Amino acid sequence: MQERTFHIITFGCQMNVHDSQWLGGALRARGFAEAPLEDAQVVVVNTCSVREKPEQKVMSALGRIRQVTGGDARVLVGVAGCVAQQLGTAFFEKEPQVRLVAGSDGIGAAPAAVERLLEEPDLRLSLLDFTDSYVEREAGAPGPANPVAYVNIMQGCDNFCTYCIVPYTRGRQKSRASGAILDDCRAALENGAREITLLGQNVNAFGRDKHGDGTSFARLLALVAELPGLERLRYVTPHPKDMGPEDVEAFAALPQLCPRLHLPLQSGSDVVLRRMHRRYDSAAYLDMVARLRAARPDLALSTDLIVGFPGESGTDFAATLEMVRACGFMSSFSFCYSDRPGARAALLPGKIPSAVARERLLRLQALQDDLGAHWLQARVGASTTLLLEGPSPREGDAAAPSWQGRDPYGALVHVPLSAGQDYSGKMARVRITEAKKHSLMAQVQGALW
């Protein structure tokens, strides 16, 4: 074990990744250094409740930490994030090494808590209270230059979809001040970013809660788009019910806003959507898609889908398949429904047998595979722009190793480039030459910039 070192293990969504990156930067600013698990004095597991069996995954990670560290009491273990918010101080009983539990709002105080716990080895701390407003976090040490930056614009959610525990684990919606968001964006651009993704549980409801400063989401997009050095702008995740005309128009008005939108559908059945408390129906969703594509005809859509929701009939599932075809999603994240303790859907009757749900999921994913393959194949021959992110794991010619980047639609594209240079953060004009199962191949056209 090396003193004043840390190791962070992250589960879940991009917001968790962002939280972990911030925590690492805050610890580095306090004089800590990142280290492998076996050498770290401080180990933090940042947890997620959304996927299946979240508690088991966290306990498995804690068991691995115990095994690698030999249960050394000098190693400070913390649990943060949504599962920490749910189980709280129960982790102190489950794992003797755990001395810090920090919920979704409490993670902001975790760096100071870590230092206190190292000074007081018999102390345990729980940071589980929700704050009344968004508390800006301490500045962290700049991380390595990255062409893509993620900036959080809000915390929590007020929607209370029946299958979701986010309002209980991340709290009610709290918008950040627009000035603080813009400061973070400027700092990211000064650190080498060329693309920014704005993050939130329900981004297009930004500013509508009591903590908003009068800036709408559409206005925030316009303000970020004006920042010098920004090439691309994206955001996740919007809610269809909050997608107003000005949000749609932004795809036509802002050239920096990429023509890619992740718009969660969850189900194509109006009956199931009502049970989910989604507050839109299939007709409203299709109308939204039509208006978005009128604003940006080349818009690529992806989505989230749940199959086997309580009471879902064969007819309901067929409606989901039909909606997926009608929308032509280029990709989707799809899952079998599973109960989440505390979510209202856990109490609903009509649970679908796991074998039935699994069969439906496989059918849905087969359809999505076909749609995704068609979308990729249609790109062959097109010219586009890549933001290069790093070497590709694909094997390439020794004189022209393969690099990978994302096009404006978010597709992964591999290109051969001359050896011996670092192309991270460079932009390249390319022509798509081949479609693979989940990515594209291309040739560079002209000089990089």
Short mmCIF file of C-alpha atoms in Angstrom, two decimals:
data_model
loop_
_atom_site.label_atom_id
_atom_site.label_comp_id
_atom_site.label_asym_id
_atom_site.label_seq_id
_atom_site.Cartn_x
_atom_site.Cartn_y
_atom_site.Cartn_z
CA MET A 1 0.00 0.00 0.00
CA GLN A 2 1.29 3.45 -0.92
CA GLU A 3 0.19 6.41 1.18
CA ARG A 4 -2.03 9.11 -0.39
CA THR A 5 -2.95 7.01 -3.39
CA PHE A 6 -6.42 6.17 -4.71
CA HIS A 7 -8.21 3.80 -7.02
CA ILE A 8 -11.79 4.29 -8.30
CA ILE A 9 -14.05 1.53 -9.65
CA THR A 10 -17.04 2.82 -11.62
CA PHE A 11 -20.34 1.16 -12.55
CA GLY A 12 -23.13 2.53 -14.67
CA CYS A 13 -23.97 5.58 -16.70
CA GLN A 14 -21.94 8.43 -18.13
CA MET A 15 -22.93 10.59 -15.18
CA ASN A 16 -21.23 8.10 -12.87
CA VAL A 17 -18.14 8.16 -15.09
CA HIS A 18 -18.21 11.96 -14.90
CA ASP A 19 -18.57 11.84 -11.08
CA SER A 20 -15.61 9.46 -10.84
CA GLN A 21 -13.47 11.67 -13.06
CA TRP A 22 -14.30 14.67 -10.88
CA LEU A 23 -13.54 12.74 -7.68
CA GLY A 24 -10.19 11.65 -9.09
CA GLY A 25 -9.34 15.22 -10.04
CA ALA A 26 -10.37 16.52 -6.61
CA LEU A 27 -8.18 13.94 -4.87
CA ARG A 28 -5.23 14.75 -7.14
CA ALA A 29 -5.67 18.45 -6.28
CA ARG A 30 -5.32 17.44 -2.62
CA GLY A 31 -2.03 15.68 -3.28
CA PHE A 32 -3.21 12.12 -3.97
CA ALA A 33 -1.96 10.02 -6.86
CA GLU A 34 -3.86 7.37 -8.79
CA ALA A 35 -2.59 3.82 -8.29
CA PRO A 36 -3.50 0.21 -9.14
CA LEU A 37 -5.95 -1.44 -6.77
CA GLU A 38 -3.28 -3.51 -5.04
CA ASP A 39 -1.25 -0.38 -4.17
CA ALA A 40 -4.01 2.10 -3.29
CA GLN A 41 -4.59 3.50 0.19
CA VAL A 42 -8.09 4.72 -0.77
CA VAL A 43 -10.48 2.67 -2.92
CA VAL A 44 -13.87 4.05 -3.96
CA VAL A 45 -16.60 2.02 -5.67
CA ASN A 46 -18.99 4.35 -7.53
CA THR A 47 -22.22 2.43 -7.91
CA CYS A 48 -25.28 2.29 -10.17
CA SER A 49 -28.80 0.99 -9.44
CA VAL A 50 -30.18 0.96 -12.96
CA ARG A 51 -28.92 -2.36 -14.27
CA GLU A 52 -29.89 -5.80 -13.01
CA LYS A 53 -28.64 -7.06 -9.63
CA PRO A 54 -26.80 -3.86 -8.66
CA GLU A 55 -26.26 -4.82 -5.01
CA GLN A 56 -24.72 -8.16 -5.95
CA LYS A 57 -22.31 -6.44 -8.33
CA VAL A 58 -21.22 -4.00 -5.66
CA MET A 59 -20.73 -6.75 -3.07
CA SER A 60 -18.72 -8.72 -5.62
CA ALA A 61 -16.49 -5.68 -6.19
CA LEU A 62 -16.04 -5.24 -2.43
CA GLY A 63 -15.16 -8.91 -2.10
CA ARG A 64 -12.51 -8.52 -4.79
CA ILE A 65 -11.08 -5.48 -2.99
CA ARG A 66 -10.91 -7.51 0.23
CA GLN A 67 -9.15 -10.33 -1.61
CA VAL A 68 -6.61 -8.10 -3.37
CA THR A 69 -5.84 -6.02 -0.25
CA GLY A 70 -5.97 -8.94 2.15
CA GLY A 71 -8.61 -7.12 4.17
CA ASP A 72 -5.97 -4.61 5.34
CA ALA A 73 -7.74 -2.23 7.75
CA ARG A 74 -5.37 0.56 6.70
CA VAL A 75 -7.02 0.56 3.24
CA LEU A 76 -9.91 3.02 3.27
CA VAL A 77 -12.83 1.75 1.16
CA GLY A 78 -15.70 4.01 0.18
CA VAL A 79 -18.97 3.27 -1.58
CA ALA A 80 -20.55 6.12 -3.55
CA GLY A 81 -23.46 6.65 -5.92
CA CYS A 82 -26.95 5.23 -6.21
CA VAL A 83 -26.52 1.90 -4.38
CA ALA A 84 -24.78 3.79 -1.59
CA GLN A 85 -27.81 6.08 -1.40
CA GLN A 86 -30.13 3.05 -1.23
CA LEU A 87 -28.30 0.87 1.30
CA GLY A 88 -26.51 3.58 3.25
CA THR A 89 -24.82 2.54 6.48
CA ALA A 90 -25.72 -1.12 5.88
CA PHE A 91 -22.40 -1.27 4.02
CA PHE A 92 -20.60 -0.74 7.32
CA GLU A 93 -22.00 -4.06 8.52
CA LYS A 94 -21.51 -5.88 5.23
CA GLU A 95 -17.82 -5.01 4.76
CA PRO A 96 -15.48 -4.02 7.61
CA GLN A 97 -13.17 -2.13 5.23
CA VAL A 98 -15.95 0.26 4.20
CA ARG A 99 -15.63 3.46 6.21
CA LEU A 100 -17.23 5.96 3.83
CA VAL A 101 -20.68 5.86 2.24
CA ALA A 102 -21.50 8.82 -0.01
CA GLY A 103 -24.81 9.20 -1.79
CA SER A 104 -25.48 11.08 -5.00
CA ASP A 105 -25.34 14.54 -3.40
CA GLY A 106 -22.85 13.50 -0.74
CA ILE A 107 -20.10 12.62 -3.21
CA GLY A 108 -19.26 16.33 -3.43
CA ALA A 109 -18.01 16.20 0.17
CA ALA A 110 -16.13 12.92 -0.33
CA PRO A 111 -12.61 14.38 -0.88
CA ALA A 112 -12.68 16.20 2.47
CA ALA A 113 -14.20 13.11 4.11
CA VAL A 114 -11.39 10.92 2.77
CA GLU A 115 -8.74 13.14 4.33
CA ARG A 116 -10.56 13.18 7.67
CA LEU A 117 -10.97 9.40 7.68
CA LEU A 118 -7.26 8.90 7.02
CA GLU A 119 -6.51 11.08 10.04
CA GLU A 120 -9.07 9.29 12.24
CA PRO A 121 -8.74 5.53 11.55
CA ASP A 122 -11.57 4.53 13.90
CA LEU A 123 -14.12 6.86 12.27
CA ARG A 124 -16.82 6.00 9.75
CA LEU A 125 -18.76 8.63 7.79
CA SER A 126 -22.04 8.54 5.90
CA LEU A 127 -22.90 11.37 3.48
CA LEU A 128 -26.48 10.52 2.55
CA ASP A 129 -28.50 13.72 2.88
CA PHE A 130 -29.95 15.33 -0.23
CA THR A 131 -29.13 19.00 -0.61
CA ASP A 132 -31.84 21.61 -1.20
CA SER A 133 -30.04 23.00 -4.25
CA TYR A 134 -27.14 22.06 -6.49
CA VAL A 135 -23.92 22.52 -4.51
CA GLU A 136 -20.99 23.38 -6.76
CA ARG A 137 -18.07 21.05 -6.21
CA GLU A 138 -14.51 21.96 -5.42
CA ALA A 139 -12.14 22.40 -8.33
CA GLY A 140 -10.06 19.39 -9.22
CA ALA A 141 -6.68 19.03 -10.84
CA PRO A 142 -6.99 19.06 -14.63
CA GLY A 143 -6.99 15.59 -16.11
CA PRO A 144 -5.19 14.60 -19.28
CA ALA A 145 -6.29 16.46 -22.40
CA ASN A 146 -9.31 14.74 -23.93
CA PRO A 147 -10.98 15.69 -27.20
CA VAL A 148 -14.41 14.87 -25.71
CA ALA A 149 -15.58 16.48 -22.46
CA TYR A 150 -18.68 15.83 -20.35
CA VAL A 151 -20.30 18.62 -18.35
CA ASN A 152 -23.06 18.02 -15.83
CA ILE A 153 -25.91 20.55 -16.01
CA MET A 154 -28.28 19.18 -13.36
CA GLN A 155 -28.84 16.51 -10.74
CA GLY A 156 -31.87 14.33 -10.05
CA CYS A 157 -35.26 13.91 -11.69
CA ASP A 158 -38.89 14.81 -10.98
CA ASN A 159 -40.58 12.37 -13.38
CA PHE A 160 -41.11 9.33 -11.12
CA CYS A 161 -41.48 6.79 -13.93
CA THR A 162 -42.81 3.70 -12.19
CA TYR A 163 -39.85 1.45 -13.08
CA CYS A 164 -37.16 3.98 -12.09
CA ILE A 165 -35.52 4.78 -8.76
CA VAL A 166 -33.49 7.80 -9.89
CA PRO A 167 -35.69 10.31 -7.98
CA TYR A 168 -35.02 8.26 -4.84
CA THR A 169 -31.29 7.68 -5.37
CA ARG A 170 -30.30 10.99 -7.01
CA GLY A 171 -33.04 13.14 -5.54
CA ARG A 172 -35.35 15.73 -7.05
CA GLN A 173 -34.29 17.82 -10.00
CA LYS A 174 -31.77 20.58 -9.25
CA SER A 175 -30.45 22.68 -12.13
CA ARG A 176 -26.99 24.16 -12.00
CA ALA A 177 -26.45 27.87 -12.58
CA SER A 178 -25.84 28.49 -16.28
CA GLY A 179 -22.73 30.55 -15.50
CA ALA A 180 -21.11 27.63 -13.69
CA ILE A 181 -21.90 25.32 -16.59
CA LEU A 182 -20.37 27.73 -19.09
CA ASP A 183 -17.27 28.06 -16.91
CA ASP A 184 -16.86 24.27 -16.94
CA CYS A 185 -17.29 24.22 -20.72
CA ARG A 186 -14.68 26.94 -21.20
CA ALA A 187 -12.24 25.08 -18.95
CA ALA A 188 -12.77 21.87 -20.94
CA LEU A 189 -12.14 23.66 -24.23
CA GLU A 190 -9.00 25.29 -22.81
CA ASN A 191 -7.85 21.79 -21.80
CA GLY A 192 -8.08 20.55 -25.38
CA ALA A 193 -11.69 19.43 -25.77
CA ARG A 194 -13.33 19.98 -29.15
CA GLU A 195 -16.60 18.25 -28.36
CA ILE A 196 -18.81 18.72 -25.27
CA THR A 197 -21.66 16.51 -24.10
CA LEU A 198 -24.08 18.04 -21.60
CA LEU A 199 -25.28 15.54 -18.98
CA GLY A 200 -28.41 15.20 -16.88
CA GLN A 201 -31.16 12.77 -15.98
CA ASN A 202 -33.64 14.93 -17.90
CA VAL A 203 -31.60 17.59 -19.67
CA ASN A 204 -34.39 19.33 -21.57
CA ALA A 205 -36.17 20.08 -18.29
CA PHE A 206 -33.12 22.14 -17.33
CA GLY A 207 -34.06 25.40 -15.65
CA ARG A 208 -37.70 24.46 -15.06
CA ASP A 209 -37.20 23.57 -11.39
CA LYS A 210 -37.12 26.14 -8.60
CA HIS A 211 -33.33 26.23 -8.77
CA GLY A 212 -33.21 27.46 -12.38
CA ASP A 213 -31.75 30.90 -13.10
CA GLY A 214 -34.12 31.70 -15.96
CA THR A 215 -32.02 30.05 -18.67
CA SER A 216 -33.92 27.48 -20.73
CA PHE A 217 -32.29 24.36 -22.10
CA ALA A 218 -32.49 25.67 -25.67
CA ARG A 219 -30.86 28.93 -24.57
CA LEU A 220 -28.13 27.00 -22.75
CA LEU A 221 -27.41 25.07 -25.94
CA ALA A 222 -27.05 28.33 -27.85
CA LEU A 223 -24.73 29.80 -25.22
CA VAL A 224 -22.48 26.73 -25.21
CA ALA A 225 -22.46 26.66 -29.02
CA GLU A 226 -21.07 30.20 -29.06
CA LEU A 227 -17.95 29.28 -27.06
CA PRO A 228 -14.69 29.65 -29.02
CA GLY A 229 -13.05 26.36 -29.94
CA LEU A 230 -16.19 24.21 -29.77
CA GLU A 231 -16.54 21.97 -32.81
CA ARG A 232 -19.34 19.68 -31.62
CA LEU A 233 -22.12 19.69 -29.06
CA ARG A 234 -24.22 16.76 -27.82
CA TYR A 235 -26.49 16.04 -24.86
CA VAL A 236 -28.00 13.13 -22.93
CA THR A 237 -30.61 12.30 -21.83
CA PRO A 238 -33.79 14.16 -22.86
CA HIS A 239 -37.36 13.16 -22.04
CA PRO A 240 -39.84 13.11 -24.95
CA LYS A 241 -42.54 14.91 -22.94
CA ASP A 242 -40.21 17.88 -22.36
CA MET A 243 -38.92 18.20 -25.93
CA GLY A 244 -40.31 21.62 -26.82
CA PRO A 245 -40.37 23.38 -30.22
CA GLU A 246 -37.27 25.39 -29.34
CA ASP A 247 -35.35 22.19 -28.54
CA VAL A 248 -36.34 20.76 -31.92
CA GLU A 249 -35.41 23.98 -33.72
CA ALA A 250 -31.94 23.89 -32.17
CA PHE A 251 -31.03 21.02 -34.50
CA ALA A 252 -31.66 23.33 -37.45
CA ALA A 253 -30.26 26.51 -35.88
CA LEU A 254 -27.00 25.35 -34.26
CA PRO A 255 -24.39 23.88 -36.63
CA GLN A 256 -22.34 22.67 -33.64
CA LEU A 257 -25.24 20.50 -32.40
CA CYS A 258 -24.57 17.02 -33.78
CA PRO A 259 -27.32 15.27 -35.78
CA ARG A 260 -27.65 12.47 -33.23
CA LEU A 261 -30.27 12.21 -30.50
CA HIS A 262 -30.84 9.55 -27.87
CA LEU A 263 -34.58 9.77 -27.19
CA PRO A 264 -35.82 7.06 -24.78
CA LEU A 265 -39.05 5.40 -25.96
CA GLN A 266 -39.20 2.53 -23.38
CA SER A 267 -42.29 0.93 -25.00
CA GLY A 268 -44.33 1.27 -28.16
CA SER A 269 -47.57 0.34 -26.38
CA ASP A 270 -49.75 3.18 -25.10
CA VAL A 271 -51.09 0.86 -22.39
CA VAL A 272 -47.60 0.11 -21.12
CA LEU A 273 -46.50 3.74 -21.42
CA ARG A 274 -49.37 4.72 -19.12
CA ARG A 275 -48.34 2.06 -16.60
CA MET A 276 -44.79 3.40 -16.81
CA HIS A 277 -46.05 6.96 -16.17
CA ARG A 278 -44.15 8.25 -19.19
CA ARG A 279 -46.72 10.98 -19.96
CA TYR A 280 -46.64 10.64 -23.76
CA ASP A 281 -48.14 8.12 -26.16
CA SER A 282 -46.93 6.52 -29.37
CA ALA A 283 -48.61 9.13 -31.57
CA ALA A 284 -46.93 12.00 -29.69
CA TYR A 285 -43.56 10.25 -29.95
CA LEU A 286 -43.94 9.69 -33.71
CA ASP A 287 -44.95 13.33 -34.14
CA MET A 288 -41.81 14.34 -32.22
CA VAL A 289 -39.66 12.19 -34.49
CA ALA A 290 -41.28 13.73 -37.59
CA ARG A 291 -40.65 17.27 -36.33
CA LEU A 292 -37.05 16.46 -35.42
CA ARG A 293 -36.34 15.02 -38.85
CA ALA A 294 -38.02 18.00 -40.51
CA ALA A 295 -35.57 20.21 -38.61
CA ARG A 296 -32.60 17.97 -39.36
CA PRO A 297 -33.35 15.42 -42.12
CA ASP A 298 -30.17 13.42 -41.50
CA LEU A 299 -30.83 13.08 -37.75
CA ALA A 300 -29.81 9.67 -36.36
CA LEU A 301 -31.98 8.41 -33.50
CA SER A 302 -31.18 5.93 -30.76
CA THR A 303 -33.36 4.92 -27.84
CA ASP A 304 -33.93 2.90 -24.65
CA LEU A 305 -36.43 0.03 -24.53
CA ILE A 306 -37.81 -2.17 -21.75
CA VAL A 307 -39.49 -5.48 -22.54
CA GLY A 308 -41.52 -7.63 -20.18
CA PHE A 309 -42.90 -4.73 -18.15
CA PRO A 310 -45.63 -5.95 -15.76
CA GLY A 311 -48.81 -6.64 -17.72
CA GLU A 312 -47.12 -6.42 -21.14
CA SER A 313 -49.18 -8.56 -23.55
CA GLY A 314 -48.11 -10.01 -26.86
CA THR A 315 -50.03 -7.19 -28.52
CA ASP A 316 -48.14 -4.61 -26.42
CA PHE A 317 -44.83 -6.13 -27.43
CA ALA A 318 -45.86 -6.17 -31.09
CA ALA A 319 -46.58 -2.44 -30.79
CA THR A 320 -43.02 -1.90 -29.58
CA LEU A 321 -41.62 -3.76 -32.58
CA GLU A 322 -43.77 -1.65 -34.89
CA MET A 323 -42.61 1.59 -33.27
CA VAL A 324 -38.97 0.56 -33.61
CA ARG A 325 -39.53 -0.05 -37.32
CA ALA A 326 -41.43 3.22 -37.78
CA CYS A 327 -38.72 5.28 -36.07
CA GLY A 328 -35.81 3.52 -37.77
CA PHE A 329 -33.50 3.70 -34.76
CA MET A 330 -29.85 3.35 -35.66
CA SER A 331 -29.19 1.72 -32.26
CA SER A 332 -30.90 1.06 -28.96
CA PHE A 333 -30.25 -0.11 -25.42
CA SER A 334 -32.81 -2.77 -24.55
CA PHE A 335 -33.38 -4.72 -21.35
CA CYS A 336 -35.75 -7.11 -19.69
CA TYR A 337 -37.72 -5.43 -16.93
CA SER A 338 -36.61 -6.25 -13.39
CA ASP A 339 -37.98 -4.96 -10.09
CA ARG A 340 -36.15 -2.16 -8.31
CA PRO A 341 -36.86 -1.94 -4.57
CA GLY A 342 -38.71 1.29 -3.91
CA ALA A 343 -39.95 1.78 -7.47
CA ARG A 344 -43.74 1.61 -7.87
CA ALA A 345 -43.61 -0.96 -10.67
CA ALA A 346 -42.25 -3.51 -8.20
CA LEU A 347 -45.77 -3.61 -6.70
CA LEU A 348 -47.62 -4.00 -10.00
CA PRO A 349 -49.36 -7.31 -10.79
CA GLY A 350 -48.89 -9.23 -14.01
CA LYS A 351 -45.17 -10.00 -13.81
CA ILE A 352 -43.93 -11.54 -17.06
CA PRO A 353 -42.14 -14.90 -16.82
CA SER A 354 -38.42 -14.46 -17.39
CA ALA A 355 -38.38 -16.91 -20.30
CA VAL A 356 -41.10 -14.93 -22.10
CA ALA A 357 -39.34 -11.62 -21.46
CA ARG A 358 -36.03 -13.05 -22.65
CA GLU A 359 -37.59 -14.36 -25.88
CA ARG A 360 -39.11 -10.95 -26.55
CA LEU A 361 -35.80 -9.23 -25.87
CA LEU A 362 -34.01 -11.46 -28.37
CA ARG A 363 -36.62 -10.69 -31.02
CA LEU A 364 -36.33 -6.99 -30.38
CA GLN A 365 -32.56 -7.07 -30.50
CA ALA A 366 -32.60 -9.05 -33.75
CA LEU A 367 -34.79 -6.35 -35.30
CA GLN A 368 -32.47 -3.64 -34.00
CA ASP A 369 -29.44 -5.48 -35.39
CA ASP A 370 -31.07 -5.44 -38.83
CA LEU A 371 -31.93 -1.74 -38.58
CA GLY A 372 -28.45 -0.89 -37.34
CA ALA A 373 -26.79 -2.87 -40.12
CA HIS A 374 -28.98 -1.12 -42.70
CA TRP A 375 -28.10 2.30 -41.26
CA LEU A 376 -24.38 1.54 -41.32
CA GLN A 377 -24.51 0.11 -44.84
CA ALA A 378 -26.30 3.23 -46.09
CA ARG A 379 -23.29 5.29 -44.95
CA VAL A 380 -20.89 3.59 -47.36
CA GLY A 381 -19.67 6.07 -49.95
CA ALA A 382 -20.54 9.11 -47.85
CA SER A 383 -18.05 11.76 -46.80
CA THR A 384 -18.01 12.87 -43.19
CA THR A 385 -15.83 14.38 -40.47
CA LEU A 386 -14.19 12.44 -37.65
CA LEU A 387 -12.97 13.57 -34.28
CA LEU A 388 -10.11 11.17 -33.65
CA GLU A 389 -10.01 9.76 -30.13
CA GLY A 390 -7.24 7.18 -30.07
CA PRO A 391 -5.62 4.11 -31.65
CA SER A 392 -8.05 1.48 -32.83
CA PRO A 393 -7.90 -2.00 -31.31
CA ARG A 394 -8.21 -3.28 -34.88
CA GLU A 395 -5.03 -4.60 -36.41
CA GLY A 396 -3.72 -2.36 -39.17
CA ASP A 397 -0.77 -2.15 -41.50
CA ALA A 398 2.44 -1.44 -39.56
CA ALA A 399 3.08 1.63 -41.74
CA ALA A 400 -0.52 2.82 -41.42
CA PRO A 401 -1.96 1.75 -38.08
CA SER A 402 -5.66 2.12 -37.55
CA TRP A 403 -7.10 4.99 -35.53
CA GLN A 404 -10.67 5.46 -34.45
CA GLY A 405 -13.00 8.37 -33.95
CA ARG A 406 -16.65 9.36 -34.02
CA ASP A 407 -18.51 11.02 -36.83
CA PRO A 408 -21.23 13.63 -36.10
CA TYR A 409 -23.80 10.81 -35.83
CA GLY A 410 -21.83 9.12 -33.06
CA ALA A 411 -20.81 6.16 -35.22
CA LEU A 412 -17.42 4.59 -34.55
CA VAL A 413 -15.17 4.89 -37.60
CA HIS A 414 -11.72 3.34 -38.16
CA VAL A 415 -9.13 4.93 -40.48
CA PRO A 416 -5.53 4.05 -41.41
CA LEU A 417 -3.01 6.80 -40.60
CA SER A 418 0.75 7.14 -40.84
CA ALA A 419 2.69 5.64 -37.96
CA GLY A 420 4.64 7.58 -35.39
CA GLN A 421 2.21 10.39 -34.55
CA ASP A 422 -0.43 11.08 -31.94
CA TYR A 423 -3.65 12.06 -33.70
CA SER A 424 -5.83 12.38 -30.59
CA GLY A 425 -8.11 15.39 -30.89
CA LYS A 426 -7.46 15.93 -34.58
CA MET A 427 -10.31 16.34 -37.05
CA ALA A 428 -10.27 14.42 -40.32
CA ARG A 429 -12.39 14.55 -43.44
CA VAL A 430 -12.99 10.94 -44.52
CA ARG A 431 -14.90 8.84 -47.01
CA ILE A 432 -16.72 5.76 -45.67
CA THR A 433 -15.52 2.65 -47.52
CA GLU A 434 -17.01 -0.30 -45.64
CA ALA A 435 -19.63 -1.17 -43.03
CA LYS A 436 -18.79 -3.64 -40.28
CA LYS A 437 -21.23 -5.10 -37.76
CA HIS A 438 -20.99 -2.20 -35.30
CA SER A 439 -18.63 0.28 -36.94
CA LEU A 440 -17.39 1.76 -40.20
CA MET A 441 -14.13 1.81 -42.14
CA ALA A 442 -12.96 4.93 -43.95
CA GLN A 443 -10.11 6.61 -45.85
CA VAL A 444 -8.82 10.06 -44.99
CA GLN A 445 -9.38 12.80 -47.56
CA GLY A 446 -6.95 15.69 -47.24
CA ALA A 447 -5.00 17.08 -44.30
CA LEU A 448 -5.98 16.73 -40.66
CA TRP A 449 -6.61 19.80 -38.53
#
